Protein backbone atom coordinates (compact mmCIF):
# COMPACT_ATOMS: atom_id res chain seq x y z
CA UNK A 1 0.00 0.00 0.00
CA UNK A 2 1.41 3.38 -0.97
CA UNK A 3 1.85 6.06 1.68
CA UNK A 4 -0.82 8.16 -0.01
CA UNK A 5 -3.49 5.47 -0.10
CA UNK A 6 -2.66 4.61 3.53
CA UNK A 7 -3.27 8.22 4.56
CA UNK A 8 -6.45 8.24 2.50
CA UNK A 9 -7.61 5.10 4.30
CA UNK A 10 -6.93 6.71 7.69
CA UNK A 11 -8.90 9.76 6.59
CA UNK A 12 -11.88 7.70 5.48
CA UNK A 13 -11.75 5.62 8.64
CA UNK A 14 -11.65 8.65 10.96
CA UNK A 15 -14.48 10.18 8.98
CA UNK A 16 -16.53 7.06 9.58
CA UNK A 17 -15.70 7.15 13.29
CA UNK A 18 -16.82 10.77 13.52
CA UNK A 19 -20.11 9.83 11.86
CA UNK A 20 -20.58 7.05 14.39
CA UNK A 21 -19.83 9.36 17.30
CA UNK A 22 -22.86 11.49 16.46
CA UNK A 23 -24.97 8.40 17.08
CA UNK A 24 -28.01 7.22 15.19
CA UNK A 25 -30.36 9.80 13.71
CA UNK A 26 -33.01 10.85 16.26
CA UNK A 27 -36.20 8.83 16.03
CA UNK A 28 -38.79 10.77 14.06
CA UNK A 29 -41.67 11.23 16.47
CA UNK A 30 -43.74 13.42 14.18
CA UNK A 31 -44.73 15.72 17.01
CA UNK A 32 -43.63 19.00 18.51
CA UNK A 33 -42.99 18.33 22.17
CA UNK A 34 -45.42 20.63 23.95
CA UNK A 35 -46.06 18.10 26.72
CA UNK A 36 -44.70 20.48 29.40
CA UNK A 37 -45.58 23.84 27.84
CA UNK A 38 -49.04 23.44 26.34
CA UNK A 39 -51.65 26.13 26.85
CA UNK A 40 -54.51 24.42 25.02
CA UNK A 41 -56.11 21.02 25.49
CA UNK A 42 -58.13 19.59 22.62
CA UNK A 43 -60.72 17.32 24.25
CA UNK A 44 -62.15 14.71 21.91
CA UNK A 45 -65.36 12.88 22.77
CA UNK A 46 -65.16 9.63 20.82
CA UNK A 47 -67.85 8.71 18.26
CA UNK A 48 -71.14 10.67 18.00
CA UNK A 49 -74.23 11.03 15.84
CA UNK A 50 -74.71 7.98 13.61
CA UNK A 51 -71.62 6.39 15.19
CA UNK A 52 -72.67 5.00 18.57
CA UNK A 53 -69.33 3.39 19.29
CA UNK A 54 -69.89 0.44 21.60
CA UNK A 55 -73.46 -0.15 22.68
CA UNK A 56 -74.19 -2.38 25.64
CA UNK A 57 -77.19 -2.77 27.88
CA UNK A 58 -75.11 -2.10 31.00
CA UNK A 59 -73.40 1.04 29.79
CA UNK A 60 -75.67 2.38 27.04
CA UNK A 61 -74.16 4.09 23.99
CA UNK A 62 -70.46 4.85 24.15
CA UNK A 63 -70.96 8.15 22.26
CA UNK A 64 -73.07 9.55 25.12
CA UNK A 65 -70.71 8.45 27.90
CA UNK A 66 -67.69 9.88 26.06
CA UNK A 67 -69.45 13.22 25.50
CA UNK A 68 -70.43 13.52 29.14
CA UNK A 69 -66.93 12.71 30.43
CA UNK A 70 -65.39 15.06 27.82
CA UNK A 71 -67.63 17.92 28.97
CA UNK A 72 -66.83 17.30 32.61
CA UNK A 73 -63.12 17.10 31.79
CA UNK A 74 -63.29 20.37 29.85
CA UNK A 75 -64.95 22.09 32.80
CA UNK A 76 -62.25 20.87 35.20
CA UNK A 77 -59.45 21.99 32.90
CA UNK A 78 -60.92 25.47 32.34
CA UNK A 79 -60.79 25.90 36.11
CA UNK A 80 -57.03 25.40 35.83
CA UNK A 81 -56.52 28.21 33.32
CA UNK A 82 -56.15 26.03 30.26
CA UNK A 83 -57.82 26.86 26.96
CA UNK A 84 -60.16 24.08 25.88
CA UNK A 85 -61.24 23.14 22.38
CA UNK A 86 -63.74 20.31 22.07
CA UNK A 87 -63.95 18.37 18.81
CA UNK A 88 -67.69 18.05 19.53
CA UNK A 89 -69.95 19.31 22.30
CA UNK A 90 -73.19 17.75 21.05
CA UNK A 91 -74.26 14.35 19.70
CA UNK A 92 -72.96 14.83 16.16
CA UNK A 93 -70.88 12.69 13.85
CA UNK A 94 -67.38 14.06 13.23
CA UNK A 95 -65.20 12.16 10.73
CA UNK A 96 -61.73 11.22 11.96
CA UNK A 97 -60.02 13.50 9.40
CA UNK A 98 -61.94 16.44 10.83
CA UNK A 99 -60.93 15.51 14.36
CA UNK A 100 -57.31 15.44 13.24
CA UNK A 101 -57.73 18.86 11.55
CA UNK A 102 -59.17 20.32 14.77
CA UNK A 103 -56.37 18.87 16.92
CA UNK A 104 -53.61 20.09 14.62
CA UNK A 105 -55.10 23.58 14.20
CA UNK A 106 -54.34 24.33 17.86
CA UNK A 107 -50.77 25.43 18.40
CA UNK A 108 -49.01 24.60 21.65
CA UNK A 109 -51.63 22.03 22.52
CA UNK A 110 -52.15 18.46 23.60
CA UNK A 111 -54.96 16.16 22.47
CA UNK A 112 -56.95 13.86 24.73
CA UNK A 113 -59.49 11.48 23.25
CA UNK A 114 -62.11 9.90 25.51
CA UNK A 115 -63.48 6.43 24.78
CA UNK A 116 -65.03 3.47 26.53
CA UNK A 117 -64.06 -0.08 25.74
CA UNK A 118 -65.93 -3.14 24.57
CA UNK A 119 -65.22 -6.87 24.58
CA UNK A 120 -67.06 -10.07 23.83
CA UNK A 121 -65.64 -11.41 27.05
CA UNK A 122 -67.74 -9.76 29.72
CA UNK A 123 -65.24 -10.43 32.47
CA UNK A 124 -62.68 -8.09 30.92
CA UNK A 125 -62.46 -4.75 32.67
CA UNK A 126 -60.02 -1.96 33.47
CA UNK A 127 -58.47 1.19 32.08
CA UNK A 128 -56.14 1.51 29.09
CA UNK A 129 -54.34 4.55 27.73
CA UNK A 130 -52.89 4.74 24.23
CA UNK A 131 -50.25 6.95 22.64
CA UNK A 132 -48.26 6.99 19.39
CA UNK A 133 -45.35 9.42 19.57
CA UNK A 134 -42.64 9.21 22.23
CA UNK A 135 -43.58 12.78 23.21
CA UNK A 136 -46.97 11.51 24.33
CA UNK A 137 -45.76 8.73 26.60
CA UNK A 138 -45.41 10.80 29.81
CA UNK A 139 -48.92 12.15 29.50
CA UNK A 140 -50.37 8.71 28.74
CA UNK A 141 -48.58 7.22 31.71
CA UNK A 142 -49.69 9.98 34.05
CA UNK A 143 -53.34 9.66 33.04
CA UNK A 144 -53.24 5.91 33.49
CA UNK A 145 -51.66 6.26 36.95
CA UNK A 146 -54.27 8.77 38.09
CA UNK A 147 -57.12 6.56 36.86
CA UNK A 148 -55.69 3.79 38.99
CA UNK A 149 -56.54 5.82 42.11
CA UNK A 150 -60.25 5.18 41.41
CA UNK A 151 -61.39 2.45 43.84
CA UNK A 152 -61.59 -1.08 42.37
CA UNK A 153 -59.89 0.03 39.14
CA UNK A 154 -57.94 -2.48 37.08
CA UNK A 155 -54.80 -1.55 35.18
CA UNK A 156 -54.72 -2.77 31.60
CA UNK A 157 -51.69 -0.65 30.88
CA UNK A 158 -50.31 2.05 28.61
CA UNK A 159 -49.89 0.94 25.00
CA UNK A 160 -48.75 2.39 21.72
CA UNK A 161 -51.31 2.33 18.93
CA UNK A 162 -51.70 3.47 15.36
CA UNK A 163 -55.08 5.15 15.77
CA UNK A 164 -55.42 7.94 13.23
CA UNK A 165 -56.03 10.72 15.77
CA UNK A 166 -52.77 9.71 17.46
CA UNK A 167 -50.63 8.87 14.43
CA UNK A 168 -51.40 12.10 12.56
CA UNK A 169 -51.17 14.39 15.58
CA UNK A 170 -48.65 17.26 15.41
CA UNK A 171 -48.58 17.56 19.20
CA UNK A 172 -48.68 15.05 22.06
CA UNK A 173 -51.87 13.01 21.81
CA UNK A 174 -53.41 10.24 23.91
CA UNK A 175 -56.54 8.12 23.83
CA UNK A 176 -58.10 6.98 27.10
CA UNK A 177 -60.32 3.92 27.34
CA UNK A 178 -62.33 4.65 30.49
CA UNK A 179 -63.46 1.08 31.18
CA UNK A 180 -65.51 -1.63 29.45
CA UNK A 181 -69.17 -1.03 28.70
CA UNK A 182 -69.39 -4.80 28.13
CA UNK A 183 -68.51 -5.45 31.76
CA UNK A 184 -71.45 -5.42 34.14
CA UNK A 185 -69.67 -3.40 36.82
CA UNK A 186 -67.83 -0.88 34.64
CA UNK A 187 -70.74 -0.57 32.22
CA UNK A 188 -73.03 0.23 35.12
CA UNK A 189 -70.54 2.72 36.53
CA UNK A 190 -70.22 4.41 33.14
CA UNK A 191 -73.89 5.39 33.46
CA UNK A 192 -73.35 6.96 36.84
CA UNK A 193 -72.74 10.72 36.83
CA UNK A 194 -70.62 10.64 39.98
CA UNK A 195 -68.38 8.01 38.45
CA UNK A 196 -68.04 10.01 35.23
CA UNK A 197 -67.12 13.00 37.35
CA UNK A 198 -64.42 10.92 39.04
CA UNK A 199 -63.05 9.84 35.64
CA UNK A 200 -62.94 13.45 34.43
CA UNK A 201 -61.38 14.55 37.69
CA UNK A 202 -58.51 12.02 37.53
CA UNK A 203 -57.78 12.78 33.88
CA UNK A 204 -57.85 16.53 34.58
CA UNK A 205 -55.51 16.05 37.54
CA UNK A 206 -53.05 14.16 35.33
CA UNK A 207 -53.14 16.88 32.67
CA UNK A 208 -52.68 19.73 35.15
CA UNK A 209 -49.84 17.83 36.84
CA UNK A 210 -48.20 17.23 33.47
CA UNK A 211 -48.32 20.98 32.75
CA UNK A 212 -47.75 22.63 36.13
CA UNK A 213 -46.30 19.87 38.32
CA UNK A 214 -47.79 18.09 41.34
CA UNK A 215 -49.94 19.72 44.03
CA UNK A 216 -51.40 22.39 41.75
CA UNK A 217 -54.63 20.63 40.85
CA UNK A 218 -57.46 20.84 43.33
CA UNK A 219 -60.35 18.48 42.87
CA UNK A 220 -63.64 20.22 42.26
CA UNK A 221 -66.75 19.97 44.33
CA UNK A 222 -68.65 16.90 43.33
CA UNK A 223 -65.51 14.91 42.60
CA UNK A 224 -64.12 14.92 46.12
CA UNK A 225 -65.70 16.50 49.19
CA UNK A 226 -64.01 19.76 50.13
CA UNK A 227 -64.09 21.74 53.35
CA UNK A 228 -66.77 24.45 53.25
CA UNK A 229 -65.67 27.80 51.86
CA UNK A 230 -63.30 26.34 49.32
CA UNK A 231 -64.49 26.81 45.80
CA UNK A 232 -63.43 24.87 42.72
CA UNK A 233 -59.67 24.68 42.45
CA UNK A 234 -57.70 27.13 40.36
CA UNK A 235 -54.09 27.17 39.39
CA UNK A 236 -52.18 29.46 41.73
CA UNK A 237 -52.16 33.02 40.42
CA UNK A 238 -48.39 32.90 40.03
CA UNK A 239 -48.88 30.41 37.23
CA UNK A 240 -50.87 32.92 35.21
CA UNK A 241 -47.63 34.76 34.54
CA UNK A 242 -46.02 31.78 32.86
ZN1 LIG B 1 -64.59 4.17 21.15
mmCIF file of C-alpha atoms and ligand atoms in Angstrom:
data_model
loop_
_atom_site.group_PDB
_atom_site.id
_atom_site.type_symbol
_atom_site.label_atom_id
_atom_site.label_comp_id
_atom_site.label_asym_id
_atom_site.label_seq_id
_atom_site.Cartn_x
_atom_site.Cartn_y
_atom_site.Cartn_z
ATOM 1 C CA UNK A 1 0.000 0.000 0.000
ATOM 2 C CA UNK A 2 1.413 3.381 -0.965
ATOM 3 C CA UNK A 3 1.853 6.058 1.678
ATOM 4 C CA UNK A 4 -0.818 8.163 -0.014
ATOM 5 C CA UNK A 5 -3.488 5.467 -0.101
ATOM 6 C CA UNK A 6 -2.659 4.612 3.533
ATOM 7 C CA UNK A 7 -3.269 8.219 4.561
ATOM 8 C CA UNK A 8 -6.447 8.235 2.496
ATOM 9 C CA UNK A 9 -7.612 5.096 4.301
ATOM 10 C CA UNK A 10 -6.927 6.712 7.691
ATOM 11 C CA UNK A 11 -8.904 9.761 6.590
ATOM 12 C CA UNK A 12 -11.881 7.704 5.478
ATOM 13 C CA UNK A 13 -11.745 5.624 8.645
ATOM 14 C CA UNK A 14 -11.651 8.653 10.963
ATOM 15 C CA UNK A 15 -14.480 10.178 8.983
ATOM 16 C CA UNK A 16 -16.533 7.059 9.579
ATOM 17 C CA UNK A 17 -15.701 7.151 13.292
ATOM 18 C CA UNK A 18 -16.824 10.768 13.523
ATOM 19 C CA UNK A 19 -20.106 9.834 11.858
ATOM 20 C CA UNK A 20 -20.583 7.051 14.386
ATOM 21 C CA UNK A 21 -19.831 9.360 17.296
ATOM 22 C CA UNK A 22 -22.858 11.495 16.459
ATOM 23 C CA UNK A 23 -24.971 8.397 17.080
ATOM 24 C CA UNK A 24 -28.014 7.216 15.189
ATOM 25 C CA UNK A 25 -30.355 9.797 13.706
ATOM 26 C CA UNK A 26 -33.010 10.849 16.260
ATOM 27 C CA UNK A 27 -36.196 8.829 16.025
ATOM 28 C CA UNK A 28 -38.789 10.771 14.063
ATOM 29 C CA UNK A 29 -41.672 11.234 16.467
ATOM 30 C CA UNK A 30 -43.740 13.418 14.182
ATOM 31 C CA UNK A 31 -44.727 15.722 17.011
ATOM 32 C CA UNK A 32 -43.629 18.998 18.509
ATOM 33 C CA UNK A 33 -42.986 18.333 22.171
ATOM 34 C CA UNK A 34 -45.424 20.630 23.945
ATOM 35 C CA UNK A 35 -46.055 18.104 26.720
ATOM 36 C CA UNK A 36 -44.699 20.477 29.398
ATOM 37 C CA UNK A 37 -45.576 23.838 27.844
ATOM 38 C CA UNK A 38 -49.045 23.435 26.343
ATOM 39 C CA UNK A 39 -51.650 26.130 26.854
ATOM 40 C CA UNK A 40 -54.513 24.419 25.019
ATOM 41 C CA UNK A 41 -56.113 21.017 25.492
ATOM 42 C CA UNK A 42 -58.125 19.587 22.622
ATOM 43 C CA UNK A 43 -60.722 17.324 24.245
ATOM 44 C CA UNK A 44 -62.150 14.709 21.908
ATOM 45 C CA UNK A 45 -65.364 12.878 22.772
ATOM 46 C CA UNK A 46 -65.163 9.627 20.824
ATOM 47 C CA UNK A 47 -67.850 8.708 18.263
ATOM 48 C CA UNK A 48 -71.140 10.671 18.005
ATOM 49 C CA UNK A 49 -74.230 11.026 15.845
ATOM 50 C CA UNK A 50 -74.711 7.983 13.609
ATOM 51 C CA UNK A 51 -71.619 6.393 15.185
ATOM 52 C CA UNK A 52 -72.670 5.003 18.568
ATOM 53 C CA UNK A 53 -69.326 3.388 19.294
ATOM 54 C CA UNK A 54 -69.888 0.436 21.598
ATOM 55 C CA UNK A 55 -73.461 -0.148 22.683
ATOM 56 C CA UNK A 56 -74.194 -2.384 25.641
ATOM 57 C CA UNK A 57 -77.188 -2.772 27.883
ATOM 58 C CA UNK A 58 -75.106 -2.097 31.005
ATOM 59 C CA UNK A 59 -73.404 1.038 29.795
ATOM 60 C CA UNK A 60 -75.674 2.377 27.042
ATOM 61 C CA UNK A 61 -74.162 4.091 23.993
ATOM 62 C CA UNK A 62 -70.464 4.847 24.155
ATOM 63 C CA UNK A 63 -70.956 8.146 22.264
ATOM 64 C CA UNK A 64 -73.069 9.546 25.124
ATOM 65 C CA UNK A 65 -70.714 8.453 27.898
ATOM 66 C CA UNK A 66 -67.693 9.883 26.062
ATOM 67 C CA UNK A 67 -69.450 13.215 25.497
ATOM 68 C CA UNK A 68 -70.430 13.522 29.135
ATOM 69 C CA UNK A 69 -66.933 12.708 30.427
ATOM 70 C CA UNK A 70 -65.387 15.059 27.824
ATOM 71 C CA UNK A 71 -67.635 17.919 28.968
ATOM 72 C CA UNK A 72 -66.829 17.300 32.609
ATOM 73 C CA UNK A 73 -63.120 17.099 31.790
ATOM 74 C CA UNK A 74 -63.286 20.371 29.853
ATOM 75 C CA UNK A 75 -64.954 22.090 32.800
ATOM 76 C CA UNK A 76 -62.251 20.868 35.199
ATOM 77 C CA UNK A 77 -59.454 21.994 32.900
ATOM 78 C CA UNK A 78 -60.924 25.466 32.341
ATOM 79 C CA UNK A 79 -60.792 25.896 36.110
ATOM 80 C CA UNK A 80 -57.026 25.399 35.826
ATOM 81 C CA UNK A 81 -56.524 28.208 33.319
ATOM 82 C CA UNK A 82 -56.155 26.032 30.263
ATOM 83 C CA UNK A 83 -57.816 26.858 26.959
ATOM 84 C CA UNK A 84 -60.155 24.077 25.881
ATOM 85 C CA UNK A 85 -61.237 23.144 22.381
ATOM 86 C CA UNK A 86 -63.743 20.312 22.067
ATOM 87 C CA UNK A 87 -63.954 18.369 18.807
ATOM 88 C CA UNK A 88 -67.685 18.053 19.529
ATOM 89 C CA UNK A 89 -69.946 19.310 22.297
ATOM 90 C CA UNK A 90 -73.192 17.749 21.048
ATOM 91 C CA UNK A 91 -74.264 14.353 19.697
ATOM 92 C CA UNK A 92 -72.964 14.835 16.157
ATOM 93 C CA UNK A 93 -70.884 12.694 13.850
ATOM 94 C CA UNK A 94 -67.378 14.060 13.233
ATOM 95 C CA UNK A 95 -65.198 12.159 10.728
ATOM 96 C CA UNK A 96 -61.729 11.220 11.960
ATOM 97 C CA UNK A 97 -60.024 13.503 9.396
ATOM 98 C CA UNK A 98 -61.943 16.438 10.828
ATOM 99 C CA UNK A 99 -60.932 15.513 14.364
ATOM 100 C CA UNK A 100 -57.305 15.442 13.236
ATOM 101 C CA UNK A 101 -57.735 18.859 11.553
ATOM 102 C CA UNK A 102 -59.174 20.316 14.772
ATOM 103 C CA UNK A 103 -56.365 18.875 16.922
ATOM 104 C CA UNK A 104 -53.609 20.092 14.620
ATOM 105 C CA UNK A 105 -55.097 23.582 14.201
ATOM 106 C CA UNK A 106 -54.335 24.329 17.864
ATOM 107 C CA UNK A 107 -50.768 25.435 18.401
ATOM 108 C CA UNK A 108 -49.013 24.599 21.654
ATOM 109 C CA UNK A 109 -51.626 22.025 22.524
ATOM 110 C CA UNK A 110 -52.145 18.461 23.599
ATOM 111 C CA UNK A 111 -54.958 16.159 22.467
ATOM 112 C CA UNK A 112 -56.951 13.855 24.732
ATOM 113 C CA UNK A 113 -59.492 11.485 23.247
ATOM 114 C CA UNK A 114 -62.115 9.900 25.513
ATOM 115 C CA UNK A 115 -63.482 6.433 24.783
ATOM 116 C CA UNK A 116 -65.030 3.465 26.533
ATOM 117 C CA UNK A 117 -64.064 -0.082 25.739
ATOM 118 C CA UNK A 118 -65.930 -3.145 24.567
ATOM 119 C CA UNK A 119 -65.216 -6.869 24.581
ATOM 120 C CA UNK A 120 -67.057 -10.072 23.831
ATOM 121 C CA UNK A 121 -65.639 -11.406 27.054
ATOM 122 C CA UNK A 122 -67.742 -9.759 29.719
ATOM 123 C CA UNK A 123 -65.238 -10.430 32.468
ATOM 124 C CA UNK A 124 -62.675 -8.087 30.923
ATOM 125 C CA UNK A 125 -62.459 -4.746 32.671
ATOM 126 C CA UNK A 126 -60.023 -1.960 33.470
ATOM 127 C CA UNK A 127 -58.471 1.193 32.079
ATOM 128 C CA UNK A 128 -56.138 1.506 29.086
ATOM 129 C CA UNK A 129 -54.336 4.553 27.728
ATOM 130 C CA UNK A 130 -52.887 4.737 24.231
ATOM 131 C CA UNK A 131 -50.247 6.952 22.637
ATOM 132 C CA UNK A 132 -48.264 6.993 19.385
ATOM 133 C CA UNK A 133 -45.348 9.424 19.572
ATOM 134 C CA UNK A 134 -42.641 9.206 22.234
ATOM 135 C CA UNK A 135 -43.583 12.779 23.212
ATOM 136 C CA UNK A 136 -46.975 11.514 24.327
ATOM 137 C CA UNK A 137 -45.762 8.730 26.600
ATOM 138 C CA UNK A 138 -45.414 10.797 29.810
ATOM 139 C CA UNK A 139 -48.925 12.149 29.503
ATOM 140 C CA UNK A 140 -50.371 8.711 28.743
ATOM 141 C CA UNK A 141 -48.576 7.220 31.714
ATOM 142 C CA UNK A 142 -49.685 9.979 34.049
ATOM 143 C CA UNK A 143 -53.337 9.663 33.043
ATOM 144 C CA UNK A 144 -53.237 5.906 33.488
ATOM 145 C CA UNK A 145 -51.656 6.263 36.952
ATOM 146 C CA UNK A 146 -54.273 8.768 38.095
ATOM 147 C CA UNK A 147 -57.118 6.562 36.858
ATOM 148 C CA UNK A 148 -55.686 3.789 38.991
ATOM 149 C CA UNK A 149 -56.539 5.820 42.113
ATOM 150 C CA UNK A 150 -60.247 5.181 41.412
ATOM 151 C CA UNK A 151 -61.394 2.454 43.835
ATOM 152 C CA UNK A 152 -61.587 -1.082 42.369
ATOM 153 C CA UNK A 153 -59.892 0.027 39.144
ATOM 154 C CA UNK A 154 -57.941 -2.475 37.081
ATOM 155 C CA UNK A 155 -54.801 -1.550 35.183
ATOM 156 C CA UNK A 156 -54.721 -2.772 31.597
ATOM 157 C CA UNK A 157 -51.692 -0.649 30.879
ATOM 158 C CA UNK A 158 -50.306 2.046 28.608
ATOM 159 C CA UNK A 159 -49.887 0.944 25.002
ATOM 160 C CA UNK A 160 -48.748 2.394 21.719
ATOM 161 C CA UNK A 161 -51.313 2.327 18.931
ATOM 162 C CA UNK A 162 -51.703 3.466 15.356
ATOM 163 C CA UNK A 163 -55.082 5.154 15.770
ATOM 164 C CA UNK A 164 -55.415 7.945 13.230
ATOM 165 C CA UNK A 165 -56.033 10.724 15.767
ATOM 166 C CA UNK A 166 -52.767 9.713 17.464
ATOM 167 C CA UNK A 167 -50.632 8.875 14.427
ATOM 168 C CA UNK A 168 -51.400 12.103 12.562
ATOM 169 C CA UNK A 169 -51.166 14.394 15.585
ATOM 170 C CA UNK A 170 -48.654 17.262 15.409
ATOM 171 C CA UNK A 171 -48.581 17.558 19.198
ATOM 172 C CA UNK A 172 -48.683 15.050 22.061
ATOM 173 C CA UNK A 173 -51.874 13.007 21.814
ATOM 174 C CA UNK A 174 -53.406 10.240 23.905
ATOM 175 C CA UNK A 175 -56.543 8.124 23.831
ATOM 176 C CA UNK A 176 -58.098 6.984 27.095
ATOM 177 C CA UNK A 177 -60.321 3.919 27.340
ATOM 178 C CA UNK A 178 -62.331 4.649 30.487
ATOM 179 C CA UNK A 179 -63.458 1.078 31.175
ATOM 180 C CA UNK A 180 -65.506 -1.629 29.454
ATOM 181 C CA UNK A 181 -69.169 -1.028 28.701
ATOM 182 C CA UNK A 182 -69.386 -4.796 28.125
ATOM 183 C CA UNK A 183 -68.509 -5.455 31.761
ATOM 184 C CA UNK A 184 -71.452 -5.425 34.140
ATOM 185 C CA UNK A 185 -69.673 -3.404 36.821
ATOM 186 C CA UNK A 186 -67.826 -0.885 34.640
ATOM 187 C CA UNK A 187 -70.737 -0.572 32.218
ATOM 188 C CA UNK A 188 -73.033 0.227 35.120
ATOM 189 C CA UNK A 189 -70.542 2.720 36.525
ATOM 190 C CA UNK A 190 -70.216 4.409 33.142
ATOM 191 C CA UNK A 191 -73.890 5.389 33.456
ATOM 192 C CA UNK A 192 -73.349 6.964 36.837
ATOM 193 C CA UNK A 193 -72.735 10.722 36.830
ATOM 194 C CA UNK A 194 -70.615 10.643 39.981
ATOM 195 C CA UNK A 195 -68.384 8.014 38.451
ATOM 196 C CA UNK A 196 -68.040 10.014 35.226
ATOM 197 C CA UNK A 197 -67.120 12.996 37.346
ATOM 198 C CA UNK A 198 -64.421 10.923 39.037
ATOM 199 C CA UNK A 199 -63.055 9.841 35.638
ATOM 200 C CA UNK A 200 -62.945 13.454 34.432
ATOM 201 C CA UNK A 201 -61.383 14.553 37.693
ATOM 202 C CA UNK A 202 -58.514 12.023 37.525
ATOM 203 C CA UNK A 203 -57.779 12.781 33.878
ATOM 204 C CA UNK A 204 -57.846 16.534 34.585
ATOM 205 C CA UNK A 205 -55.513 16.049 37.539
ATOM 206 C CA UNK A 206 -53.054 14.163 35.330
ATOM 207 C CA UNK A 207 -53.135 16.877 32.666
ATOM 208 C CA UNK A 208 -52.678 19.727 35.147
ATOM 209 C CA UNK A 209 -49.841 17.828 36.842
ATOM 210 C CA UNK A 210 -48.205 17.226 33.469
ATOM 211 C CA UNK A 211 -48.317 20.978 32.746
ATOM 212 C CA UNK A 212 -47.749 22.628 36.126
ATOM 213 C CA UNK A 213 -46.300 19.866 38.318
ATOM 214 C CA UNK A 214 -47.787 18.086 41.337
ATOM 215 C CA UNK A 215 -49.943 19.720 44.029
ATOM 216 C CA UNK A 216 -51.404 22.387 41.749
ATOM 217 C CA UNK A 217 -54.626 20.628 40.847
ATOM 218 C CA UNK A 218 -57.459 20.837 43.329
ATOM 219 C CA UNK A 219 -60.354 18.478 42.872
ATOM 220 C CA UNK A 220 -63.636 20.225 42.264
ATOM 221 C CA UNK A 221 -66.749 19.970 44.330
ATOM 222 C CA UNK A 222 -68.654 16.896 43.327
ATOM 223 C CA UNK A 223 -65.513 14.911 42.603
ATOM 224 C CA UNK A 224 -64.121 14.924 46.119
ATOM 225 C CA UNK A 225 -65.696 16.498 49.185
ATOM 226 C CA UNK A 226 -64.006 19.755 50.134
ATOM 227 C CA UNK A 227 -64.088 21.742 53.354
ATOM 228 C CA UNK A 228 -66.766 24.453 53.251
ATOM 229 C CA UNK A 229 -65.673 27.800 51.860
ATOM 230 C CA UNK A 230 -63.301 26.339 49.317
ATOM 231 C CA UNK A 231 -64.491 26.810 45.799
ATOM 232 C CA UNK A 232 -63.426 24.866 42.724
ATOM 233 C CA UNK A 233 -59.674 24.677 42.453
ATOM 234 C CA UNK A 234 -57.701 27.132 40.358
ATOM 235 C CA UNK A 235 -54.094 27.171 39.393
ATOM 236 C CA UNK A 236 -52.176 29.459 41.732
ATOM 237 C CA UNK A 237 -52.165 33.023 40.424
ATOM 238 C CA UNK A 238 -48.385 32.904 40.029
ATOM 239 C CA UNK A 239 -48.881 30.412 37.233
ATOM 240 C CA UNK A 240 -50.872 32.916 35.213
ATOM 241 C CA UNK A 241 -47.634 34.756 34.543
ATOM 242 C CA UNK A 242 -46.016 31.776 32.859
HETATM 243 ZN ZN1 LIG B 1 -64.585 4.166 21.145
#
